[in-house]
Tab-separated table of C-alpha atoms and ligand atoms in Angstrom:
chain	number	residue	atom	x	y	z
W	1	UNK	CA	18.174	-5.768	25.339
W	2	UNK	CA	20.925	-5.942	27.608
W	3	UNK	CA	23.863	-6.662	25.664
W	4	UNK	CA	25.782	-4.070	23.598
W	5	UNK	CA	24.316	-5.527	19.757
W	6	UNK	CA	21.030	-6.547	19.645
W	7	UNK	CA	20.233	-9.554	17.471
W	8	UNK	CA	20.421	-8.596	13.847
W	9	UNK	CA	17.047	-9.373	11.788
W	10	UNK	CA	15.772	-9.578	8.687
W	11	UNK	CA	12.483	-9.305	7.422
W	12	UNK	CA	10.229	-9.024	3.950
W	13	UNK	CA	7.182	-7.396	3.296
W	14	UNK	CA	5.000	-7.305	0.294
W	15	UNK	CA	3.640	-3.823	-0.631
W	16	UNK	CA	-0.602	-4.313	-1.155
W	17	UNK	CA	-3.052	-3.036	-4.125
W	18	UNK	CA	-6.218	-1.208	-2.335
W	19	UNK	CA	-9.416	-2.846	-3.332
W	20	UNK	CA	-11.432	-0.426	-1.171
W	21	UNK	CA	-8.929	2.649	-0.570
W	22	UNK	CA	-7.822	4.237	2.257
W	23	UNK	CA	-8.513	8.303	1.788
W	24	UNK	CA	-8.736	10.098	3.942
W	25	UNK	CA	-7.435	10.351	8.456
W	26	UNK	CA	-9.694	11.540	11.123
W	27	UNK	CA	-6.321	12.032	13.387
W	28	UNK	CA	-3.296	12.673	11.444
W	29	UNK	CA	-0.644	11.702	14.290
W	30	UNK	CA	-1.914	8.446	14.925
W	31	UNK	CA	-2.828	7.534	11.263
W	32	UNK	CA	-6.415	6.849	12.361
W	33	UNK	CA	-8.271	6.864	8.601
W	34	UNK	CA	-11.375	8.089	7.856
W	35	UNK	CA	-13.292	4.943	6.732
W	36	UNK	CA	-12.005	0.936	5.853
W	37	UNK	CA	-9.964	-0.043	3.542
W	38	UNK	CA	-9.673	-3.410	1.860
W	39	UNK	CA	-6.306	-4.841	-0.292
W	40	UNK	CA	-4.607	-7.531	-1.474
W	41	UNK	CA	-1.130	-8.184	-0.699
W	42	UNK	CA	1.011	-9.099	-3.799
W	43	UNK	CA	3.895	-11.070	-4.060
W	44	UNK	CA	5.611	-9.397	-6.671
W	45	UNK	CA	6.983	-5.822	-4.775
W	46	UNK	CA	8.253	-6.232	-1.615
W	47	UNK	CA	10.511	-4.837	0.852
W	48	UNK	CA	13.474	-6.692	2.863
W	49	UNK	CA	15.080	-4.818	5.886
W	50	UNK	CA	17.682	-6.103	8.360
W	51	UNK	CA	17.668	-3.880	11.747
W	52	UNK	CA	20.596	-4.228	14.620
W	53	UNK	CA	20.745	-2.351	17.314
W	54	UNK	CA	23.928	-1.371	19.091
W	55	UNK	CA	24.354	1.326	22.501
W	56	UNK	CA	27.411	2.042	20.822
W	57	UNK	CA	25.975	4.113	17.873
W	58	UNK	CA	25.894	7.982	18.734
W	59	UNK	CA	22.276	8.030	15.967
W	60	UNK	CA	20.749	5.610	13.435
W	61	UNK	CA	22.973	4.941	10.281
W	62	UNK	CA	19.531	4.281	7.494
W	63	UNK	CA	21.014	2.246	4.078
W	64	UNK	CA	18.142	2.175	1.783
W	65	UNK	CA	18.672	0.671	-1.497
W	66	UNK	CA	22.634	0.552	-0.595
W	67	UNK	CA	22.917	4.454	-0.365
W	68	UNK	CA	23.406	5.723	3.276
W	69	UNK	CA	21.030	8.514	4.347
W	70	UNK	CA	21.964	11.608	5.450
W	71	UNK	CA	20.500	12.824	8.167
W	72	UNK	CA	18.736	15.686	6.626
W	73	UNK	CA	16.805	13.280	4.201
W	74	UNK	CA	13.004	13.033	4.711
W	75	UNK	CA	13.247	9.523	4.304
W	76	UNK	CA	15.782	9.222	7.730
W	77	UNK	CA	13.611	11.501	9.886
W	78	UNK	CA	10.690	9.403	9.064
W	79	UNK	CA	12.771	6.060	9.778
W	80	UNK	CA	14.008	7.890	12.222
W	81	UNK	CA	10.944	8.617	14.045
W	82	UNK	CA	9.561	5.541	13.240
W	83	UNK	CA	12.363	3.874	15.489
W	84	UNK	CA	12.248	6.299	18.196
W	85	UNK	CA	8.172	4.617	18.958
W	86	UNK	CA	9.870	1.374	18.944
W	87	UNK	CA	12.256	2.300	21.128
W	88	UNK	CA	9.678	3.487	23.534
W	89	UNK	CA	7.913	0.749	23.700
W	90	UNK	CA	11.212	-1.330	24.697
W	91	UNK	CA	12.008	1.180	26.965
W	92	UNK	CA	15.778	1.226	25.525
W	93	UNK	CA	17.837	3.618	23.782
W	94	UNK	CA	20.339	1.980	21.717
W	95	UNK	CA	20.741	3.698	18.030
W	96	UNK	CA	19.970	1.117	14.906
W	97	UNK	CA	21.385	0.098	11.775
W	98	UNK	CA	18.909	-0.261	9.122
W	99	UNK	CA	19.453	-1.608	5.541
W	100	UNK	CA	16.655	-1.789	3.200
W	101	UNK	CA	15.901	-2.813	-0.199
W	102	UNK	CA	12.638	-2.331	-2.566
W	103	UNK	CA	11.658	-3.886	-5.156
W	104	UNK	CA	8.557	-1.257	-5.685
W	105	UNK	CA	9.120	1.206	-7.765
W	106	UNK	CA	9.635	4.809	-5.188
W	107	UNK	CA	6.677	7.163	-5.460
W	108	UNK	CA	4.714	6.422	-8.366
W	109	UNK	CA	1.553	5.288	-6.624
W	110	UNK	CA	2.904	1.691	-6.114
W	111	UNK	CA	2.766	2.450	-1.819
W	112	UNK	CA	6.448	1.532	-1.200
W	113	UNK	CA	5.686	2.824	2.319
W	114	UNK	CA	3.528	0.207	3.045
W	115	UNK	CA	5.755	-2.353	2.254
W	116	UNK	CA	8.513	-0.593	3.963
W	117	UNK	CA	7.179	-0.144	6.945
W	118	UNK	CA	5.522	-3.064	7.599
W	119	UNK	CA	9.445	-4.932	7.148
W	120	UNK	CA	10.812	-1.589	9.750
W	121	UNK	CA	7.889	-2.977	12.299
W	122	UNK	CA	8.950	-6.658	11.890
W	123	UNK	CA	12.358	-6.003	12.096
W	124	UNK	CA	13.027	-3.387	14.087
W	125	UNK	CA	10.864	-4.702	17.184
W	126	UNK	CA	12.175	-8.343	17.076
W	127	UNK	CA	15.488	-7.022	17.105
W	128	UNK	CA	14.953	-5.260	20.360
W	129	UNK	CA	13.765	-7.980	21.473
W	130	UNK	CA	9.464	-6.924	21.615
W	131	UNK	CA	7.679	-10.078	20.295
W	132	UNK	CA	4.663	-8.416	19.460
W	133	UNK	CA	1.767	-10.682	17.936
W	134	UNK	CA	0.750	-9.674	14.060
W	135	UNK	CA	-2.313	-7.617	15.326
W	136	UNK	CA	0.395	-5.421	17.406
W	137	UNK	CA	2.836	-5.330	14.472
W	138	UNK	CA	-0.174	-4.305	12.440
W	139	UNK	CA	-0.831	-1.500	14.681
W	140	UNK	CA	2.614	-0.801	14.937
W	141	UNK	CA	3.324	0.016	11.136
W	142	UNK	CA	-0.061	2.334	11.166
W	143	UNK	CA	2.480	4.684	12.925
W	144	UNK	CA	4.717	4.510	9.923
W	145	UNK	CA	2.562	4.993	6.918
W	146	UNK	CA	-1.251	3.651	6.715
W	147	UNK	CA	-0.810	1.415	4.007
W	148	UNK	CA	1.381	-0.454	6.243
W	149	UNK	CA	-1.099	-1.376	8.659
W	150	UNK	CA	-2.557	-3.943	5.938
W	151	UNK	CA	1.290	-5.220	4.674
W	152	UNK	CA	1.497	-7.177	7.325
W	153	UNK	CA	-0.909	-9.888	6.535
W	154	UNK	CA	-1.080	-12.090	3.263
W	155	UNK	CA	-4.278	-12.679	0.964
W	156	UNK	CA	-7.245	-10.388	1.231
W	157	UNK	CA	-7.161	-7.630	4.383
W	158	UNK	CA	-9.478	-5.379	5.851
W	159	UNK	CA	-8.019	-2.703	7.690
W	160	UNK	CA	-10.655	-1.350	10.151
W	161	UNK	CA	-10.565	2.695	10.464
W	162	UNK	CA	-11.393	2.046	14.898
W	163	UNK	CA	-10.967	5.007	16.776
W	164	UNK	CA	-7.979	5.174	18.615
W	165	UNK	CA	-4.360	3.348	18.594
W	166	UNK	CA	-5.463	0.233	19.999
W	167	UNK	CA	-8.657	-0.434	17.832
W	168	UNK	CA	-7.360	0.794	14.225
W	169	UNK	CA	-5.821	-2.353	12.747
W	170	UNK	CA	-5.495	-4.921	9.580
W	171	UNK	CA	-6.959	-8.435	10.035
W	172	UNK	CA	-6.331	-11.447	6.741
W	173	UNK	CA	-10.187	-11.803	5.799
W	174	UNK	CA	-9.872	-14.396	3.247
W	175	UNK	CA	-7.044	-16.478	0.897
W	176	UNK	CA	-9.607	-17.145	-1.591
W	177	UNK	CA	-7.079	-15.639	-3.885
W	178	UNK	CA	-6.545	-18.370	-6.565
W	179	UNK	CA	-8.028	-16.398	-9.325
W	180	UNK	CA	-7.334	-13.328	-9.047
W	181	UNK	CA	-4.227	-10.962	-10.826
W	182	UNK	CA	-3.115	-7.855	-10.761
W	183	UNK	CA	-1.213	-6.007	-13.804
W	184	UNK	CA	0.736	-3.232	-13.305
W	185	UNK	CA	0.991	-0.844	-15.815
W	186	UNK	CA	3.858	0.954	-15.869
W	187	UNK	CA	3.758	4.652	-16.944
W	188	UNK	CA	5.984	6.607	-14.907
W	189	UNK	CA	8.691	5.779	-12.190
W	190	UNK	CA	9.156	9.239	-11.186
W	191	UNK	CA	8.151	10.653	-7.935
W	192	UNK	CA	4.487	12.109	-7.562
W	193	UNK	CA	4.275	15.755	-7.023
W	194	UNK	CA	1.919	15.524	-4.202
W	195	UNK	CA	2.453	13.264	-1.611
W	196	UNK	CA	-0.442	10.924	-0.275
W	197	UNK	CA	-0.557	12.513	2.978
W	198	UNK	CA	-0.844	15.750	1.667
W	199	UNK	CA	-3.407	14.633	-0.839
W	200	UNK	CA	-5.982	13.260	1.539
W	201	UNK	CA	-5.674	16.926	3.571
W	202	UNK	CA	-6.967	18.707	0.383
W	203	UNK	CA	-9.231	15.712	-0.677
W	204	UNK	CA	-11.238	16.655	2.315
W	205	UNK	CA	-11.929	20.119	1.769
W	206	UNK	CA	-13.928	18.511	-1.241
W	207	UNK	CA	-17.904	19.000	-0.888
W	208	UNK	CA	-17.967	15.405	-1.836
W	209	UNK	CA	-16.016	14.016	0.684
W	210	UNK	CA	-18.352	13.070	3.376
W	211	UNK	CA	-19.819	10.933	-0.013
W	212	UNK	CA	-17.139	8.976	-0.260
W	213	UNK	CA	-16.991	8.184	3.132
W	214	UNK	CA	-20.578	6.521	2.439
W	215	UNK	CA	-19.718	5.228	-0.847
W	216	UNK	CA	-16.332	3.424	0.590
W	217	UNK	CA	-18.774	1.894	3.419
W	218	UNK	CA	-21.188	0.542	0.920
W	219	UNK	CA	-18.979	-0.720	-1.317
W	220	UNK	CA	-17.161	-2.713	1.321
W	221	UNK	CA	-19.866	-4.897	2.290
W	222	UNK	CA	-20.292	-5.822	-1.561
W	223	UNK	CA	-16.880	-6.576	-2.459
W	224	UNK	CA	-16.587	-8.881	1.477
W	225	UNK	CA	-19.489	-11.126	-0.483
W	226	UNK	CA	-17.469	-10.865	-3.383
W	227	UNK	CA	-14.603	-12.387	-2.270
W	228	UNK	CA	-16.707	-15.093	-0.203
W	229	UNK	CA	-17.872	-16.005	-3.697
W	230	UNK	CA	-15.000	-15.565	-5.752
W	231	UNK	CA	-16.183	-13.173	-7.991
W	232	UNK	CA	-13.658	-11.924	-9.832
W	233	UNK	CA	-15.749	-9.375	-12.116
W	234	UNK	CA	-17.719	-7.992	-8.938
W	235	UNK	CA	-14.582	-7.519	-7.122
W	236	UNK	CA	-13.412	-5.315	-10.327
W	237	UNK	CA	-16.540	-3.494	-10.745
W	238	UNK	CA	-16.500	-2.230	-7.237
W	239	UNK	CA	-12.535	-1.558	-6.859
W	240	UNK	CA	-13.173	0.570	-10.350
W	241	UNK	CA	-15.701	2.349	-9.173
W	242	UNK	CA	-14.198	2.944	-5.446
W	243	UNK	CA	-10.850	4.108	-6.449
W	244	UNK	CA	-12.809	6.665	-9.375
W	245	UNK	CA	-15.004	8.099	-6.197
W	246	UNK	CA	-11.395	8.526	-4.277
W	247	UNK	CA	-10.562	10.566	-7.614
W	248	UNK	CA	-13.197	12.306	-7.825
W	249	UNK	CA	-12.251	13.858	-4.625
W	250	UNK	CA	-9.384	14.876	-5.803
W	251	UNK	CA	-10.633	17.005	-8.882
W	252	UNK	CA	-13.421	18.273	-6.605
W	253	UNK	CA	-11.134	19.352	-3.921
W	254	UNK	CA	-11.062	23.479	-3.296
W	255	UNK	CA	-7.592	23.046	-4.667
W	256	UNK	CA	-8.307	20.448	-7.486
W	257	UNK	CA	-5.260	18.211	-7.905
W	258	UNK	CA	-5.374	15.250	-10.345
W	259	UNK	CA	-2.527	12.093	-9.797
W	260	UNK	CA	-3.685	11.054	-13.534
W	261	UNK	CA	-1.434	11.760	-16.382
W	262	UNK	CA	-2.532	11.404	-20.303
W	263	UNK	CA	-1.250	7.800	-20.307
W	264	UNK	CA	-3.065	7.293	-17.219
W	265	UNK	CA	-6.494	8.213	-19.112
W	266	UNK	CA	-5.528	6.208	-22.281
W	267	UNK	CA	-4.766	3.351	-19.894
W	268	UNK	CA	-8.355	3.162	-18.439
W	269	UNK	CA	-9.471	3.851	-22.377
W	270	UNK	CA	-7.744	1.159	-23.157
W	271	UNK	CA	-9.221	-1.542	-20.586
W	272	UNK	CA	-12.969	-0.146	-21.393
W	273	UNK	CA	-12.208	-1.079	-24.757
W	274	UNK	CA	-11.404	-4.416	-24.448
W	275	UNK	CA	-14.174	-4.948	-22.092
W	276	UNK	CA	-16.739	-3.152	-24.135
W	277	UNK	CA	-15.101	-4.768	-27.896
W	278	UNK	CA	-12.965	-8.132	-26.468
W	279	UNK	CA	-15.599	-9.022	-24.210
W	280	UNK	CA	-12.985	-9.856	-21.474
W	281	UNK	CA	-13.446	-8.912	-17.567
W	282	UNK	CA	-10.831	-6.316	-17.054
W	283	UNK	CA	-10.749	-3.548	-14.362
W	284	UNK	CA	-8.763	-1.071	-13.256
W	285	UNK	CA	-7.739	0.461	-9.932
W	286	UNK	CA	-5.463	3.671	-9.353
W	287	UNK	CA	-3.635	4.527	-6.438
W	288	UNK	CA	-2.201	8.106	-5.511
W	289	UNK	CA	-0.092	8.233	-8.330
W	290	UNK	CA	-0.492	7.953	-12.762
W	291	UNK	CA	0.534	4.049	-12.868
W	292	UNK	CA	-2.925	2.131	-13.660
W	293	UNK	CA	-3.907	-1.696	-12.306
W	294	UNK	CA	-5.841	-3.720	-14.144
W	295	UNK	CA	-7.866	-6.751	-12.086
W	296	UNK	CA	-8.587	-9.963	-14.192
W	297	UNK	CA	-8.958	-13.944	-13.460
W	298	UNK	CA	-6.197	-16.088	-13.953
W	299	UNK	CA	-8.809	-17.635	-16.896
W	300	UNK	CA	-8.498	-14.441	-18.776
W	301	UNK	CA	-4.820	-13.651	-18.190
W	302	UNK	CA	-3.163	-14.385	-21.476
W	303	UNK	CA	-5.821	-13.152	-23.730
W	304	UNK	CA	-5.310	-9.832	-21.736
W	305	UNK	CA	-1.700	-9.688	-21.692
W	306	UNK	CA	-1.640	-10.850	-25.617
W	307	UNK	CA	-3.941	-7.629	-25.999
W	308	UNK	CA	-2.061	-5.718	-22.961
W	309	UNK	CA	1.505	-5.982	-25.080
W	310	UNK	CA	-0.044	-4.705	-28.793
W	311	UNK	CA	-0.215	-1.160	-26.907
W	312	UNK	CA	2.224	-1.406	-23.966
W	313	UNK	CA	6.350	-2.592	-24.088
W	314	UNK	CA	6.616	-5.377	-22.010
W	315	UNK	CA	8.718	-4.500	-19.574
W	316	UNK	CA	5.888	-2.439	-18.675
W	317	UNK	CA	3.721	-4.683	-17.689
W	318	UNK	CA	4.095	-6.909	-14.246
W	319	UNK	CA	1.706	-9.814	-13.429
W	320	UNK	CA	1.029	-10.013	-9.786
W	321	UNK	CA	-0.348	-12.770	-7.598
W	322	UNK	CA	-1.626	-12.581	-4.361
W	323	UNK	CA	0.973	-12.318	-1.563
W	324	UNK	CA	2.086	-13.381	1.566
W	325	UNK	CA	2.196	-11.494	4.969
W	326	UNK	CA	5.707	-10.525	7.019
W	327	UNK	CA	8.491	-13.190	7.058
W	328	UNK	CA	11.425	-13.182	9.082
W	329	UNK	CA	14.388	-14.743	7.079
B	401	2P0	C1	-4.391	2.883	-0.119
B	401	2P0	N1	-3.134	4.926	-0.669
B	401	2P0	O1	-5.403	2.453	0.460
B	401	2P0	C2	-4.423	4.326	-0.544
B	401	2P0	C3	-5.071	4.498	-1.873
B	401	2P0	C4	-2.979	5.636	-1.894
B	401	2P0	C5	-4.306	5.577	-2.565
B	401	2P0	O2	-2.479	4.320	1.343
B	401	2P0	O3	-0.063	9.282	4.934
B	401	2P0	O4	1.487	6.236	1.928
B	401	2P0	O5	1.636	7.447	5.022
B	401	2P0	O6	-0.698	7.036	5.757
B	401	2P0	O7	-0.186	4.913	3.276
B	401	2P0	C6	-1.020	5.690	0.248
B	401	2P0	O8	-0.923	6.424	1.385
B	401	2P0	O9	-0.199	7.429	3.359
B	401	2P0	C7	-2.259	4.945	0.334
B	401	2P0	P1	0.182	7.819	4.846
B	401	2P0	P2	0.135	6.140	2.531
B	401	2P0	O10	-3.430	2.134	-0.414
């Protein structure tokens, strides 16, 4: 970048449900995770950030959600940071201007920061003028927030744990993706209490941590033939039963934490009920936060969501598809 304004880009990135979760870092700095993780990306919360870079700025002016950040926010230091590896790698030291919008609702479980950072990494290093390949970008957004390694591709992703910077990335594994949705239930839209980051750290003082390490590594070879197949109801048995291991970590950590509120356990009441009463193939899947997924086939969608709105207010409840990977606009 030679000129005084870089190019000014845009780009949008879908946040991703976990199938198989990501719990857990073996190195903190680099975001290196403790075992696989497997998601789908969904189309309906995304992230769209426009990045310029200029010598002229004295530091990085951050808009998110039209509000400019002030310095002192967490949010700027990590953006902050964030741009300070890009600028690295481009060996340049121009200042940025970075607007960003969500969709995703902040810190209720719904991993806005995968989302977000996987648009920052698209953005931000085109605009410099990097043209880094998907697998790069992939890595890239790691450095940002873990989820964000697997934002960056569309369908179903694996992320693989690797060991180092260069071997700890998200590949697309399959778009078999026809049949399956995602419905977000919507209990809270406030901020979690404790952040992901700092519940994996206690998670792993749990005596049943090296477990789930096992049980995560297990279950990811079954739900990879379940997708091959299109399985629907195996891919919701297993996502059920991963995310309630990453849980169960939680409540069996030295420090037991719990991101499930009341609703949160009449939720999954709910969607045993109409399995075990309705006969229907509902799952459910939580992330770090109360707000509950359930997995279905399209076949089975309105006969859920009839049942789904009888108990929940509408606006509540968000049908997702599957999603597609970065886009520059
Ligand atoms: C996941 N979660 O696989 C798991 C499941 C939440 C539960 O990735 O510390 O915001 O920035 O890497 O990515 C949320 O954690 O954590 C998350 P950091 P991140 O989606």
């Amino acid at each position: 970048m030679n000129e005084t304004n870089s190019k000014k880009i845009t780009a949008k990135a879908n946040t991703n449900i976990a199938l198989i979760k990501y719990w857990g870092k073996k190195d903190e700095s680099l975001f290196i995770p403790t075992n696989d993780s497997l998601s789908l990306t969904l189309d309906e919360f995304y992230t769209q950030t426009t990045v310029q870079f200029s010598s002229q700025l004295k530091q990085d002016k951050i808009i998110f959600d039209g509000k400019e950040l002030s310095s002192k926010d967490n949010q700027y230091e990590s953006i902050t940071n964030f741009l300070n590896l890009i600028r690295k790698k481009a060996n340049c030291n121009s200042k940025a201007i970075v607007d960003t919008k969500n969709t995703v609702p902040n810190s209720a479980g719904f991993a806005s920061s995968a989302s977000g950072f996987a648009a920052l990494a698209a953005a931000s290093s085109k605009a410099i003028g990097l043209n880094l390949s998907n697998t790069e970008l992939s890595k890239l957004a790691r450095r940002g927030s873990g989820s964000a390694t697997r934002s960056i591709f569309g369908g179903f992703v694996q992320w693989h744990a690797g060991n180092s910077d260069q071997t700890s990335y998200a590949e697309n594994i399959s778009n078999n993706t026809n049949n399956i949705r995602i419905i977000s239930i919507i209990n809270s839209k406030s901020p979690k209490k404790i952040s992901s980051r700092q519940g994996m750290r206690l998670s792993k003082t749990s005596p049943i941590f090296p477990m789930w390490i096992k049980v995560a590594k297990k279950n990811l070879q079954t739900i990879k033939k379940a997708i091959q197949s299109d399985n629907i109801n195996l891919i919701g048995a297993i996502a059920e039963y991963n995310a309630l291991c990453m849980h169960a970590t939680t409540v069996t950590a030295q420090k037991p934490f719990t991101y499930f509120n009341k609703s949160t356990i009449d939720t999954i009441n709910y969607i045993i009920h109409l399995r075990n009463n309705f006969n229907l193939h509902c799952y459910f899947t939580i992330d770090a936060g109360p707000n509950v997924k359930l997995i279905c086939s399209k076949n089975e969608l309105e006969l859920i969501m009839d049942l789904l709105t009888k108990k929940f207010d509408l606006n509540n409840l968000v049908v997702a598809h599957s999603g597609s990977g970065i886009k520059y606009l």
